[in-house]
Tab-separated table of C-alpha atoms and ligand atoms in Angstrom:
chain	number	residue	atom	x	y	z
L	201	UNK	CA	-17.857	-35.261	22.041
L	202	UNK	CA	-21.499	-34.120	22.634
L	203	UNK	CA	-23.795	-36.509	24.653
L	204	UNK	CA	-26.885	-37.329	23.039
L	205	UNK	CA	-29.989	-38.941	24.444
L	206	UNK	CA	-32.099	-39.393	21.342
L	207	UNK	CA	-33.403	-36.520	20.379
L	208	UNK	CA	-31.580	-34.697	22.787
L	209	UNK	CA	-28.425	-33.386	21.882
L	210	UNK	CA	-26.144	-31.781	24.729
L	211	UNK	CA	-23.315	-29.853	23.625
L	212	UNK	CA	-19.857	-30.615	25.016
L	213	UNK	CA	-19.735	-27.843	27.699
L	214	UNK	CA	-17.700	-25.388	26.510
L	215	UNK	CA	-13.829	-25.313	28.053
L	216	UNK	CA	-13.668	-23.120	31.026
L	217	UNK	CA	-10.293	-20.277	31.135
L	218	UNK	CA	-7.430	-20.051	32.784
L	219	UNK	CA	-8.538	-18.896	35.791
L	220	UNK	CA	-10.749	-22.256	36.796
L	221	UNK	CA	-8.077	-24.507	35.714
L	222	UNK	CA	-7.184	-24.686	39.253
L	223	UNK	CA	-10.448	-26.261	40.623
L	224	UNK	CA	-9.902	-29.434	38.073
L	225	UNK	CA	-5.819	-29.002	38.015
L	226	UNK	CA	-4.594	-28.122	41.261
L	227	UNK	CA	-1.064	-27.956	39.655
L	228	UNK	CA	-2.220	-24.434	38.273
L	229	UNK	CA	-1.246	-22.640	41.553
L	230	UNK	CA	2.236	-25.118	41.478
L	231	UNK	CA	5.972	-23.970	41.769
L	232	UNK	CA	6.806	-24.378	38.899
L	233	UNK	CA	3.807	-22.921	36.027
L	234	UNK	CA	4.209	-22.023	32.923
L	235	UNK	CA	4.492	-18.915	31.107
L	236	UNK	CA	6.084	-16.557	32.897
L	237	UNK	CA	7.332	-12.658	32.216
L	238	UNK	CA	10.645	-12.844	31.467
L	239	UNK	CA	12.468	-9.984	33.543
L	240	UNK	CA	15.646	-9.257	31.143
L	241	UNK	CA	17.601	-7.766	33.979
L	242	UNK	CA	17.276	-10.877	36.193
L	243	UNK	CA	18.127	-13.046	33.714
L	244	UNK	CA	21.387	-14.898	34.480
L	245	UNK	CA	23.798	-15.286	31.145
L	246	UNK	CA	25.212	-19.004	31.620
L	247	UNK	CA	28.430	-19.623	29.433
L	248	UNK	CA	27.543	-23.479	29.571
L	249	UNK	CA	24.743	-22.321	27.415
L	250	UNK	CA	27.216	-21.385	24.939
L	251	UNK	CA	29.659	-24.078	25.401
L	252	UNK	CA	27.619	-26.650	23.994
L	253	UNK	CA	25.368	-24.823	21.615
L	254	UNK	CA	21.209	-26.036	21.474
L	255	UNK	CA	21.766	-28.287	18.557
L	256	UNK	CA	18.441	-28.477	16.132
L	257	UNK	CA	18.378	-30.884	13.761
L	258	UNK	CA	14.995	-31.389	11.953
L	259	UNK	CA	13.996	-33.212	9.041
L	260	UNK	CA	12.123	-31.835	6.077
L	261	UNK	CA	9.558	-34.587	5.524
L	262	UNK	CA	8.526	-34.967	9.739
L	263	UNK	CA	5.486	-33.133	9.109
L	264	UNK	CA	2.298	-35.546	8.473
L	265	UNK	CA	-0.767	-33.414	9.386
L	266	UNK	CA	-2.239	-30.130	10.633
L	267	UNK	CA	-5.058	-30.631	12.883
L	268	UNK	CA	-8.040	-28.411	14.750
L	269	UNK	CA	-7.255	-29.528	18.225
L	270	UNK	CA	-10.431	-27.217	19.426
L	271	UNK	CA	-7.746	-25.026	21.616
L	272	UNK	CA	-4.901	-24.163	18.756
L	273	UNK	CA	-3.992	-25.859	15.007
L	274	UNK	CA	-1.327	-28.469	15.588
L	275	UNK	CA	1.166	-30.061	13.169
L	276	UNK	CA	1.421	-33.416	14.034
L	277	UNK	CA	5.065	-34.488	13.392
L	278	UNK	CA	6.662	-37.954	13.135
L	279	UNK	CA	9.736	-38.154	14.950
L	280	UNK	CA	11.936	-39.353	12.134
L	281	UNK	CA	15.188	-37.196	12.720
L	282	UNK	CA	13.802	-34.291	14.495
L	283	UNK	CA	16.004	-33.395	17.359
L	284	UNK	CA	17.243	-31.104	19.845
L	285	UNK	CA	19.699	-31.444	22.460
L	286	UNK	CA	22.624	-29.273	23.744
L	287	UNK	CA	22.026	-26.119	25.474
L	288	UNK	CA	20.264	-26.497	28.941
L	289	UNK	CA	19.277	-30.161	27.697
L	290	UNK	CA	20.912	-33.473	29.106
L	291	UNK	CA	19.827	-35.673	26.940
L	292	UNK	CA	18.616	-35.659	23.031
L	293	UNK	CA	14.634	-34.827	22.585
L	294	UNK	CA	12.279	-35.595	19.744
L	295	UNK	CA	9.689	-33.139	18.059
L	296	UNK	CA	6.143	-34.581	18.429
L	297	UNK	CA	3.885	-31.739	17.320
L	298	UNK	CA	4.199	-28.135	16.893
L	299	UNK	CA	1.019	-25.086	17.729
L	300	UNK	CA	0.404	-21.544	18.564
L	301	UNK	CA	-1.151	-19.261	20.847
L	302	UNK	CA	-2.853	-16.011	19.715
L	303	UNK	CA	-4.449	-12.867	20.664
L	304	UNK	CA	-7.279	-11.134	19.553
L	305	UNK	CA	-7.782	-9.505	15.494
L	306	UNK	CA	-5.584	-6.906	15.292
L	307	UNK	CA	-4.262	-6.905	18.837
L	308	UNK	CA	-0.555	-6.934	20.614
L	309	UNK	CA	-1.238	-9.524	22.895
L	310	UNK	CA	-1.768	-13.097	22.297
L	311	UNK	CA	2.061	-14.709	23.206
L	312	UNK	CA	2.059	-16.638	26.519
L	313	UNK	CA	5.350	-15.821	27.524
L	314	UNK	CA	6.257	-11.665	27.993
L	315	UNK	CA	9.633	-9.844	28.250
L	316	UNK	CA	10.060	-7.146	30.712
L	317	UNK	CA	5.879	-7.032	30.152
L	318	UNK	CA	5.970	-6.719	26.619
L	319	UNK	CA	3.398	-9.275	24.977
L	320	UNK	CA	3.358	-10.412	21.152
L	321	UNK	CA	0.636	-10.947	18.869
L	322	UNK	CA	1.151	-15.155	19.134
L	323	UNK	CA	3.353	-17.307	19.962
L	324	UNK	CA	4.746	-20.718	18.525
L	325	UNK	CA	5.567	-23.647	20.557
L	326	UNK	CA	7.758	-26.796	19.364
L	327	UNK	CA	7.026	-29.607	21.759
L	328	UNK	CA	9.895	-32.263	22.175
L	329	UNK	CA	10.158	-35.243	24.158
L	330	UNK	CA	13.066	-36.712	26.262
L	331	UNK	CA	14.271	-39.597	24.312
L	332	UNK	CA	15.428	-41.297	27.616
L	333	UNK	CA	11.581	-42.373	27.995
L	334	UNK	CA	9.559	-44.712	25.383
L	335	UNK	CA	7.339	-42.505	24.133
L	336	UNK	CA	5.848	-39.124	24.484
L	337	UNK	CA	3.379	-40.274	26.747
L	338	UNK	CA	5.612	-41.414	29.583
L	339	UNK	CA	7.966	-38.248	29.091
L	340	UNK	CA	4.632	-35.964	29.117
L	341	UNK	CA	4.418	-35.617	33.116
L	342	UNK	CA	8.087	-36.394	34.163
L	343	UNK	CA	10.088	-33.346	35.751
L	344	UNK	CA	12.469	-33.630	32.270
L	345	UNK	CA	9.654	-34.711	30.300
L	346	UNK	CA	9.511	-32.519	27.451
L	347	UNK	CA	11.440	-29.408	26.157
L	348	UNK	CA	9.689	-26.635	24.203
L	349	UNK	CA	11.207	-24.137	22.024
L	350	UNK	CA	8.759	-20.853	22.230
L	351	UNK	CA	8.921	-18.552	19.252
L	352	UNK	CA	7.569	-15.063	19.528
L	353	UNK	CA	5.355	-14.153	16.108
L	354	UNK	CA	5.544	-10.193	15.300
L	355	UNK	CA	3.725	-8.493	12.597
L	356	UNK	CA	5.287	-6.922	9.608
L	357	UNK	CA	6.675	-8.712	6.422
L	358	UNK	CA	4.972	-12.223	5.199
L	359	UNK	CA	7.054	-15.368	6.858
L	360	UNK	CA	7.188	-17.487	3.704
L	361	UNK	CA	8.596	-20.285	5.314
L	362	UNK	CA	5.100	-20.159	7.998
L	363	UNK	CA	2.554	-19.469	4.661
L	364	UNK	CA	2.321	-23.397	3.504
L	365	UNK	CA	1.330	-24.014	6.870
L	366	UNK	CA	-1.095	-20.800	7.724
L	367	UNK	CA	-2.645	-21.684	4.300
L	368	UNK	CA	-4.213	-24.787	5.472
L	369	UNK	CA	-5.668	-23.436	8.887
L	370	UNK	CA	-8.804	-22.690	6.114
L	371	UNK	CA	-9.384	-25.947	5.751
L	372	UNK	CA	-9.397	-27.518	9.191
L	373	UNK	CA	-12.053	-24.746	10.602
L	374	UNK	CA	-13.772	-27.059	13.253
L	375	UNK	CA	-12.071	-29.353	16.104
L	376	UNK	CA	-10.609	-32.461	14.836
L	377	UNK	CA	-10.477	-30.939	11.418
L	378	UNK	CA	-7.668	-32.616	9.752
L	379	UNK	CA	-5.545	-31.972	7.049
L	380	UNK	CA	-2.399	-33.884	5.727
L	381	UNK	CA	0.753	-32.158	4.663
L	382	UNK	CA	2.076	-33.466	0.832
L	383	UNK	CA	4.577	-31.287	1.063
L	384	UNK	CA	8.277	-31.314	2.252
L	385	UNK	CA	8.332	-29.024	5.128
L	386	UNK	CA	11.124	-28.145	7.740
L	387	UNK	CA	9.693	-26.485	10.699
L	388	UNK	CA	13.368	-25.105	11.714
L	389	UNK	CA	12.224	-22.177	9.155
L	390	UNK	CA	10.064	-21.028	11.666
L	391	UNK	CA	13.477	-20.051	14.109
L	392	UNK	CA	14.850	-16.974	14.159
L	393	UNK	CA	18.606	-16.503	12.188
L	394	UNK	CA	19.919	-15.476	15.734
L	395	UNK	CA	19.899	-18.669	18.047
L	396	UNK	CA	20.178	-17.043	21.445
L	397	UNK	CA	17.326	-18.083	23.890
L	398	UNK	CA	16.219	-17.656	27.845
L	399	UNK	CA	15.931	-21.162	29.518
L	400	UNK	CA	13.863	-22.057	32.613
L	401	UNK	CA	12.335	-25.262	34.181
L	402	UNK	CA	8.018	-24.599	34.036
L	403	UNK	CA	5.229	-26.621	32.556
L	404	UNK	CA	2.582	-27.442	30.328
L	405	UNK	CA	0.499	-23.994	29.019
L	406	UNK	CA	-2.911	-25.872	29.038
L	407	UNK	CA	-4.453	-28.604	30.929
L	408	UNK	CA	-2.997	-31.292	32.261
L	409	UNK	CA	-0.322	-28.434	33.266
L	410	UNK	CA	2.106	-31.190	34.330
L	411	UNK	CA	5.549	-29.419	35.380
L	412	UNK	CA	7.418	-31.402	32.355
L	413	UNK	CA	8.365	-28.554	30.112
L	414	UNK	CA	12.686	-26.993	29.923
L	415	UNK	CA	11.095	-23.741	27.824
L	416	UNK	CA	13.820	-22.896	25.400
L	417	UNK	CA	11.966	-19.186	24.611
L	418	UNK	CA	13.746	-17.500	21.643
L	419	UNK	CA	14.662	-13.785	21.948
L	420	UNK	CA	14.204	-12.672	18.472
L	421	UNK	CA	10.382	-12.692	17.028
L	422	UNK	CA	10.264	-13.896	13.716
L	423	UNK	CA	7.893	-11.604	11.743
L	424	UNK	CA	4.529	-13.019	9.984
L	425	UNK	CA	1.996	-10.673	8.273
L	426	UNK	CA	-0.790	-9.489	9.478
L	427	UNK	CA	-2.708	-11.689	7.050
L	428	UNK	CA	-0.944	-14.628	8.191
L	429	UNK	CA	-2.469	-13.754	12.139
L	430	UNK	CA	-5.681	-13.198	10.898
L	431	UNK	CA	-5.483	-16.935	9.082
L	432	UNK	CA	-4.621	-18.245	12.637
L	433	UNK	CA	-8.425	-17.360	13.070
L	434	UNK	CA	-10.002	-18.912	10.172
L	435	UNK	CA	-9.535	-21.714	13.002
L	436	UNK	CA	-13.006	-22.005	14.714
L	437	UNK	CA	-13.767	-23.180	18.485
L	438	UNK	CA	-16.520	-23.223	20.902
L	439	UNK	CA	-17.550	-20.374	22.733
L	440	UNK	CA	-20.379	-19.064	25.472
L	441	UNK	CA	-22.344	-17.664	22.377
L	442	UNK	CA	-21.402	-20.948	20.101
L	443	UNK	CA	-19.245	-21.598	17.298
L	444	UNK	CA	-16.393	-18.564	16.688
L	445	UNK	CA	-13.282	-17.411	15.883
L	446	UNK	CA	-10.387	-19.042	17.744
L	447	UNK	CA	-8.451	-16.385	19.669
L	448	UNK	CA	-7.030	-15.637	22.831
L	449	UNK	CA	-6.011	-18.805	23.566
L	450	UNK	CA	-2.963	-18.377	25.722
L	451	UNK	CA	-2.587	-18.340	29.355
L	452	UNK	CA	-0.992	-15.192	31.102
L	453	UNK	CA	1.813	-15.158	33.156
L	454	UNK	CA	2.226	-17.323	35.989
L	455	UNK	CA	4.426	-17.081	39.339
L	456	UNK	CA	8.142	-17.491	39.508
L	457	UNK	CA	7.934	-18.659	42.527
L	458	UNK	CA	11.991	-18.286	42.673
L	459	UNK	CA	12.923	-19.667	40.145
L	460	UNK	CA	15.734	-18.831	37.828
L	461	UNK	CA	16.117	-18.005	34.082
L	462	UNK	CA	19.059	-18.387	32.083
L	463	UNK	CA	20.255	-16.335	29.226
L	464	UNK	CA	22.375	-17.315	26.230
C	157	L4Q	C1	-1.834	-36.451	28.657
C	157	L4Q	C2	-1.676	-35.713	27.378
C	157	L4Q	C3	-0.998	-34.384	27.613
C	157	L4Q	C4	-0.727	-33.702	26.284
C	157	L4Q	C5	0.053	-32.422	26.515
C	157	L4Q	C6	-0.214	-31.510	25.365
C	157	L4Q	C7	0.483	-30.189	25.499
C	157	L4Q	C8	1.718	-30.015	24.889
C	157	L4Q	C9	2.342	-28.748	24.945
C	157	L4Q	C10	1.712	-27.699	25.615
C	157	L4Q	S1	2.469	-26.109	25.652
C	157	L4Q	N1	1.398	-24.995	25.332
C	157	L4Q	O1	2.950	-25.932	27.008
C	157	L4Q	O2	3.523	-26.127	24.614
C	157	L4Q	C11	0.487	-27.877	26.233
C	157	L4Q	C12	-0.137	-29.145	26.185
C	158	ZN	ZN1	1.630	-24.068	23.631
């Protein structure tokens, strides 16, 4: 929201990167931040993993809207029969909204999470919440909070299943652009055919940066066209120099600070 004294109108200052987060979000420099580079050969493989499979079962009429959120498009999701549980999860978690993170036109980086320092042109994130809390908003800071299922985005063929959605990002250009979805849609088209993952406990990508988040991070990219990155930035946000093209909006890697990652 912009103040406004009158005549006066002063522009909601613009949001400040990753690298001042800290001074408003101590949590930034935590133990447990989100993403991280995912070192392949450290990885530890975890037959429980693949003893009781991730189980996804999503709905194909849970999507309501795609929104302009100012930072990334979200697809705001009702939780009618989307769930996850299995896998690293001990309990069953609801999808409440799904978004991306991108890189620049053209560009190789833009994911949030790397492997072995290898960066993707965006990345998708499915954000669930713990079902063992009443709503999203008391699971959203709570060590098991929330689990997210990252999907890398490569670019090569069109992703039909991702084009009813990267079609509307034209017409929600400005934040809190909204846009509701007619269609049936089942967001488990935008998973890879091969369901093998790495696991680790982090947190939140963008402010609050609460350390809520199980990341369920895919291994396979799922390959969208190039035209289907560009339409990410038909999205527009604030910058320095005013209104532009939404890009680089992920975070880099963070710390491990220890911590483990599990492999299917
Ligand atoms: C008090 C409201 C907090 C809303 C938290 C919104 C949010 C959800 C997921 C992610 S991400 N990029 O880690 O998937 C970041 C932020
Ligand atoms: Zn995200």
């Amino acid at each position: 929201e912009s103040l406004s004294f009158g005549f006066l109108q002063v522009a909601s200052p613009v949001p400040q990167g990753p690298n001042k987060w800290h001074e408003q979000f101590p949590i930034a420099k935590g133990q447990r931040q989100s993403p991280i580079d995912i070192v392949t050969s450290n990885a530890k493989v975890d037959k429980a993993l693949s003893d009781n499979p991730l189980k996804v079962s999503y709905s194909n009429n849970c999507c309501q809207s795609v929104t302009n959120t100012g930072a990334s498009f979200q697809v705001v999701v009702d939780g009618a029969g989307t769930e996850i549980s299995g896998g690293p999860l001990d309990s069953t978690y609801k999808l409440v909204q799904f978004h991306a993170h991108w890189g620049p036109l053209g560009g190789d980086e833009g994911s949030e999470h790397t492997v072995d320092g290898v960066t993707y042109p965006a990345e998708l994130h499915l954000v669930h919440w713990n079902q063992k809390y009443k709503d999203v908003g008391e699971a959203v800071d709570k060590p098991d909070g929330l689990a997210v299922i990252g999907v890398f985005f490569s670019r090569g063929k069109e992703h039909a299943g991702f084009k009813p959605i990267s079609d509307l990002f034209a017409k929600v250009p400005r934040k809190a652009d909204k846009v509701d979805i007619s269609f049936n849609y089942d967001p488990a088209c935008l998973l890879p055919a091969r369901r093998d993952y790495w696991t680790y406990l982090g947190s939140l990508t963008t402010p609050p940066l609460f350390e809520s988040v199980t990341w369920i991070v895919m291994k396979d990219p799922v390959e969208v066209s190039a035209e289907q990155l560009a339409a990410l930035r038909n999205l527009l946000w604030e910058t320095p120099s005013g209104e532009g093209q939404m890009c680089n909006n992920y975070r880099p890697p963070q710390p491990l600070q220890g911590r483990l990652v599990r492999s299917t």
